Amino acid sequence: MTKHEFEVEMTCEGCSGAVTRVLNKLTDVKFEIDLPKKLVWIESDKDVDVLMETLKKCGKEVKYNGVK
């Protein structure tokens, strides 16, 4: 599986909770959230566009930083 890094405009536990909820709806993904650094790492074989669109569902600004 490929590990992707995204920057998500999260400011509180509620924001990271929203990210967790949308990512939990995907199958075959593992993810890690760093709230202070506003980073989300996702391990998945899914296309980056699918991951990006899923993250955008939490209502926050999302930027793809690349493969880590």
Tab-separated table of N, CA and C in Angstrom:
chain	number	residue	atom	x	y	z
A	1	MET	N	0.836	-1.188	0.000
A	1	MET	CA	0.000	0.000	0.000
A	1	MET	C	0.880	1.250	0.000
A	2	THR	N	0.404	2.275	-0.644
A	2	THR	CA	1.127	3.533	-0.745
A	2	THR	C	0.694	4.458	0.387
A	3	LYS	N	1.657	5.192	0.963
A	3	LYS	CA	1.343	6.134	2.033
A	3	LYS	C	1.349	7.551	1.465
A	4	HIS	N	0.207	8.219	1.564
A	4	HIS	CA	0.027	9.565	1.030
A	4	HIS	C	-0.076	10.563	2.182
A	5	GLU	N	0.462	11.773	1.962
A	5	GLU	CA	0.347	12.818	2.981
A	5	GLU	C	-0.545	13.940	2.467
A	6	PHE	N	-1.488	14.335	3.320
A	6	PHE	CA	-2.400	15.435	3.004
A	6	PHE	C	-2.330	16.469	4.112
A	7	GLU	N	-2.463	17.724	3.725
A	7	GLU	CA	-2.582	18.808	4.692
A	7	GLU	C	-4.057	19.164	4.749
A	8	VAL	N	-4.643	19.091	5.950
A	8	VAL	CA	-6.067	19.367	6.115
A	8	VAL	C	-6.213	20.485	7.142
A	9	GLU	N	-7.006	21.500	6.825
A	9	GLU	CA	-7.177	22.669	7.681
A	9	GLU	C	-7.993	22.307	8.922
A	10	MET	N	-7.359	21.600	9.861
A	10	MET	CA	-8.012	21.166	11.102
A	10	MET	C	-7.561	22.083	12.238
A	11	THR	N	-8.510	22.508	13.065
A	11	THR	CA	-8.163	23.392	14.176
A	11	THR	C	-8.515	22.807	15.544
A	12	CYS	N	-9.307	21.728	15.565
A	12	CYS	CA	-9.744	21.186	16.858
A	12	CYS	C	-10.039	19.690	16.755
A	13	GLU	N	-10.368	19.098	17.888
A	13	GLU	CA	-10.716	17.667	17.928
A	13	GLU	C	-11.945	17.366	17.062
A	14	GLY	N	-12.861	18.320	16.981
A	14	GLY	CA	-14.048	18.136	16.139
A	14	GLY	C	-13.666	17.971	14.680
A	15	CYS	N	-12.671	18.770	14.258
A	15	CYS	CA	-12.180	18.688	12.868
A	15	CYS	C	-11.546	17.327	12.599
A	16	SER	N	-10.681	16.900	13.506
A	16	SER	CA	-10.025	15.601	13.296
A	16	SER	C	-11.045	14.474	13.399
A	17	GLY	N	-12.071	14.655	14.211
A	17	GLY	CA	-13.151	13.667	14.307
A	17	GLY	C	-13.912	13.549	12.997
A	18	ALA	N	-14.128	14.688	12.337
A	18	ALA	CA	-14.817	14.683	11.035
A	18	ALA	C	-13.977	13.943	9.996
A	19	VAL	N	-12.657	14.159	10.027
A	19	VAL	CA	-11.752	13.462	9.107
A	19	VAL	C	-11.809	11.955	9.376
A	20	THR	N	-11.773	11.580	10.637
A	20	THR	CA	-11.849	10.165	11.016
A	20	THR	C	-13.135	9.535	10.503
A	21	ARG	N	-14.259	10.234	10.671
A	21	ARG	CA	-15.557	9.691	10.230
A	21	ARG	C	-15.589	9.445	8.724
A	22	VAL	N	-15.103	10.412	7.917
A	22	VAL	CA	-15.171	10.217	6.462
A	22	VAL	C	-14.206	9.121	6.001
A	23	LEU	N	-13.033	9.035	6.637
A	23	LEU	CA	-12.063	8.007	6.229
A	23	LEU	C	-12.494	6.608	6.669
A	24	ASN	N	-13.215	6.513	7.785
A	24	ASN	CA	-13.696	5.211	8.255
A	24	ASN	C	-14.717	4.602	7.292
A	25	LYS	N	-15.305	5.408	6.424
A	25	LYS	CA	-16.279	4.902	5.455
A	25	LYS	C	-15.598	4.199	4.279
A	26	LEU	N	-14.295	4.442	4.101
A	26	LEU	CA	-13.551	3.779	3.022
A	26	LEU	C	-13.080	2.407	3.494
A	27	THR	N	-12.993	1.477	2.570
A	27	THR	CA	-12.459	0.160	2.912
A	27	THR	C	-10.978	0.114	2.559
A	28	ASP	N	-10.259	-0.734	3.234
A	28	ASP	CA	-8.835	-0.968	2.960
A	28	ASP	C	-7.972	0.290	3.041
A	29	VAL	N	-8.203	1.111	4.054
A	29	VAL	CA	-7.323	2.255	4.291
A	29	VAL	C	-6.875	2.263	5.753
A	30	LYS	N	-5.649	2.682	5.956
A	30	LYS	CA	-5.131	2.929	7.299
A	30	LYS	C	-4.745	4.392	7.306
A	31	PHE	N	-5.014	5.084	8.417
A	31	PHE	CA	-4.665	6.501	8.432
A	31	PHE	C	-4.208	6.947	9.816
A	32	GLU	N	-3.493	8.046	9.800
A	32	GLU	CA	-2.934	8.642	11.001
A	32	GLU	C	-3.170	10.144	10.892
A	33	ILE	N	-3.556	10.779	12.005
A	33	ILE	CA	-3.831	12.212	12.003
A	33	ILE	C	-2.901	12.911	12.989
A	34	ASP	N	-2.265	13.998	12.535
A	34	ASP	CA	-1.445	14.842	13.405
A	34	ASP	C	-2.130	16.207	13.440
A	35	LEU	N	-2.964	16.413	14.460
A	35	LEU	CA	-3.754	17.640	14.552
A	35	LEU	C	-2.889	18.901	14.665
A	36	PRO	N	-1.865	18.939	15.555
A	36	PRO	CA	-1.057	20.166	15.650
A	36	PRO	C	-0.379	20.565	14.334
A	37	LYS	N	0.047	19.582	13.550
A	37	LYS	CA	0.712	19.878	12.273
A	37	LYS	C	-0.278	19.927	11.109
A	38	LYS	N	-1.546	19.622	11.386
A	38	LYS	CA	-2.621	19.616	10.382
A	38	LYS	C	-2.319	18.650	9.234
A	39	LEU	N	-1.773	17.484	9.570
A	39	LEU	CA	-1.419	16.488	8.559
A	39	LEU	C	-2.215	15.201	8.737
A	40	VAL	N	-2.504	14.563	7.613
A	40	VAL	CA	-3.165	13.261	7.608
A	40	VAL	C	-2.372	12.359	6.675
A	41	TRP	N	-1.974	11.204	7.190
A	41	TRP	CA	-1.289	10.212	6.360
A	41	TRP	C	-2.247	9.064	6.121
A	42	ILE	N	-2.400	8.680	4.861
A	42	ILE	CA	-3.320	7.603	4.498
A	42	ILE	C	-2.551	6.532	3.738
A	43	GLU	N	-2.631	5.292	4.235
A	43	GLU	CA	-2.061	4.147	3.516
A	43	GLU	C	-3.194	3.473	2.768
A	44	SER	N	-3.072	3.451	1.441
A	44	SER	CA	-4.145	2.896	0.626
A	44	SER	C	-3.660	2.653	-0.795
A	45	ASP	N	-4.329	1.725	-1.475
A	45	ASP	CA	-4.075	1.498	-2.891
A	45	ASP	C	-5.077	2.275	-3.739
A	46	LYS	N	-5.948	3.022	-3.086
A	46	LYS	CA	-6.951	3.808	-3.822
A	46	LYS	C	-6.270	4.988	-4.518
A	47	ASP	N	-6.909	5.473	-5.572
A	47	ASP	CA	-6.399	6.609	-6.323
A	47	ASP	C	-6.379	7.862	-5.445
A	48	VAL	N	-5.394	8.712	-5.642
A	48	VAL	CA	-5.260	9.945	-4.854
A	48	VAL	C	-6.522	10.803	-4.964
A	49	ASP	N	-7.126	10.853	-6.151
A	49	ASP	CA	-8.335	11.656	-6.337
A	49	ASP	C	-9.478	11.168	-5.453
A	50	VAL	N	-9.588	9.853	-5.289
A	50	VAL	CA	-10.628	9.270	-4.428
A	50	VAL	C	-10.379	9.699	-2.979
A	51	LEU	N	-9.124	9.607	-2.542
A	51	LEU	CA	-8.771	9.996	-1.171
A	51	LEU	C	-9.026	11.492	-0.953
A	52	MET	N	-8.651	12.303	-1.931
A	52	MET	CA	-8.831	13.748	-1.850
A	52	MET	C	-10.314	14.114	-1.747
A	53	GLU	N	-11.135	13.531	-2.611
A	53	GLU	CA	-12.579	13.809	-2.591
A	53	GLU	C	-13.201	13.371	-1.277
A	54	THR	N	-12.740	12.233	-0.746
A	54	THR	CA	-13.254	11.747	0.532
A	54	THR	C	-12.906	12.734	1.648
A	55	LEU	N	-11.662	13.191	1.682
A	55	LEU	CA	-11.245	14.157	2.702
A	55	LEU	C	-12.019	15.465	2.603
A	56	LYS	N	-12.328	15.895	1.403
A	56	LYS	CA	-13.063	17.155	1.209
A	56	LYS	C	-14.471	17.082	1.789
A	57	LYS	N	-15.001	15.870	1.953
A	57	LYS	CA	-16.341	15.699	2.514
A	57	LYS	C	-16.430	16.164	3.961
A	58	CYS	N	-15.280	16.307	4.631
A	58	CYS	CA	-15.309	16.776	6.017
A	58	CYS	C	-15.473	18.299	6.071
A	59	GLY	N	-15.475	18.960	4.906
A	59	GLY	CA	-15.731	20.391	4.847
A	59	GLY	C	-14.512	21.274	5.085
A	60	LYS	N	-13.350	20.695	5.088
A	60	LYS	CA	-12.114	21.448	5.329
A	60	LYS	C	-11.303	21.574	4.045
A	61	GLU	N	-10.431	22.578	4.008
A	61	GLU	CA	-9.531	22.746	2.875
A	61	GLU	C	-8.490	21.634	2.910
A	62	VAL	N	-8.243	21.020	1.758
A	62	VAL	CA	-7.333	19.867	1.691
A	62	VAL	C	-6.276	20.114	0.615
A	63	LYS	N	-5.028	19.767	0.940
A	63	LYS	CA	-3.921	19.892	-0.016
A	63	LYS	C	-3.143	18.577	-0.005
A	64	TYR	N	-2.810	18.072	-1.186
A	64	TYR	CA	-2.043	16.837	-1.302
A	64	TYR	C	-0.556	17.177	-1.292
A	65	ASN	N	0.204	16.588	-0.360
A	65	ASN	CA	1.642	16.853	-0.235
A	65	ASN	C	2.506	15.825	-0.963
A	66	GLY	N	1.923	14.696	-1.328
A	66	GLY	CA	2.679	13.688	-2.058
A	66	GLY	C	2.812	12.378	-1.306
A	67	VAL	N	3.599	11.487	-1.884
A	67	VAL	CA	3.809	10.164	-1.306
A	67	VAL	C	4.904	10.268	-0.248
A	68	LYS	N	4.702	9.581	0.865
A	68	LYS	CA	5.679	9.619	1.968
A	68	LYS	C	6.283	8.257	2.182
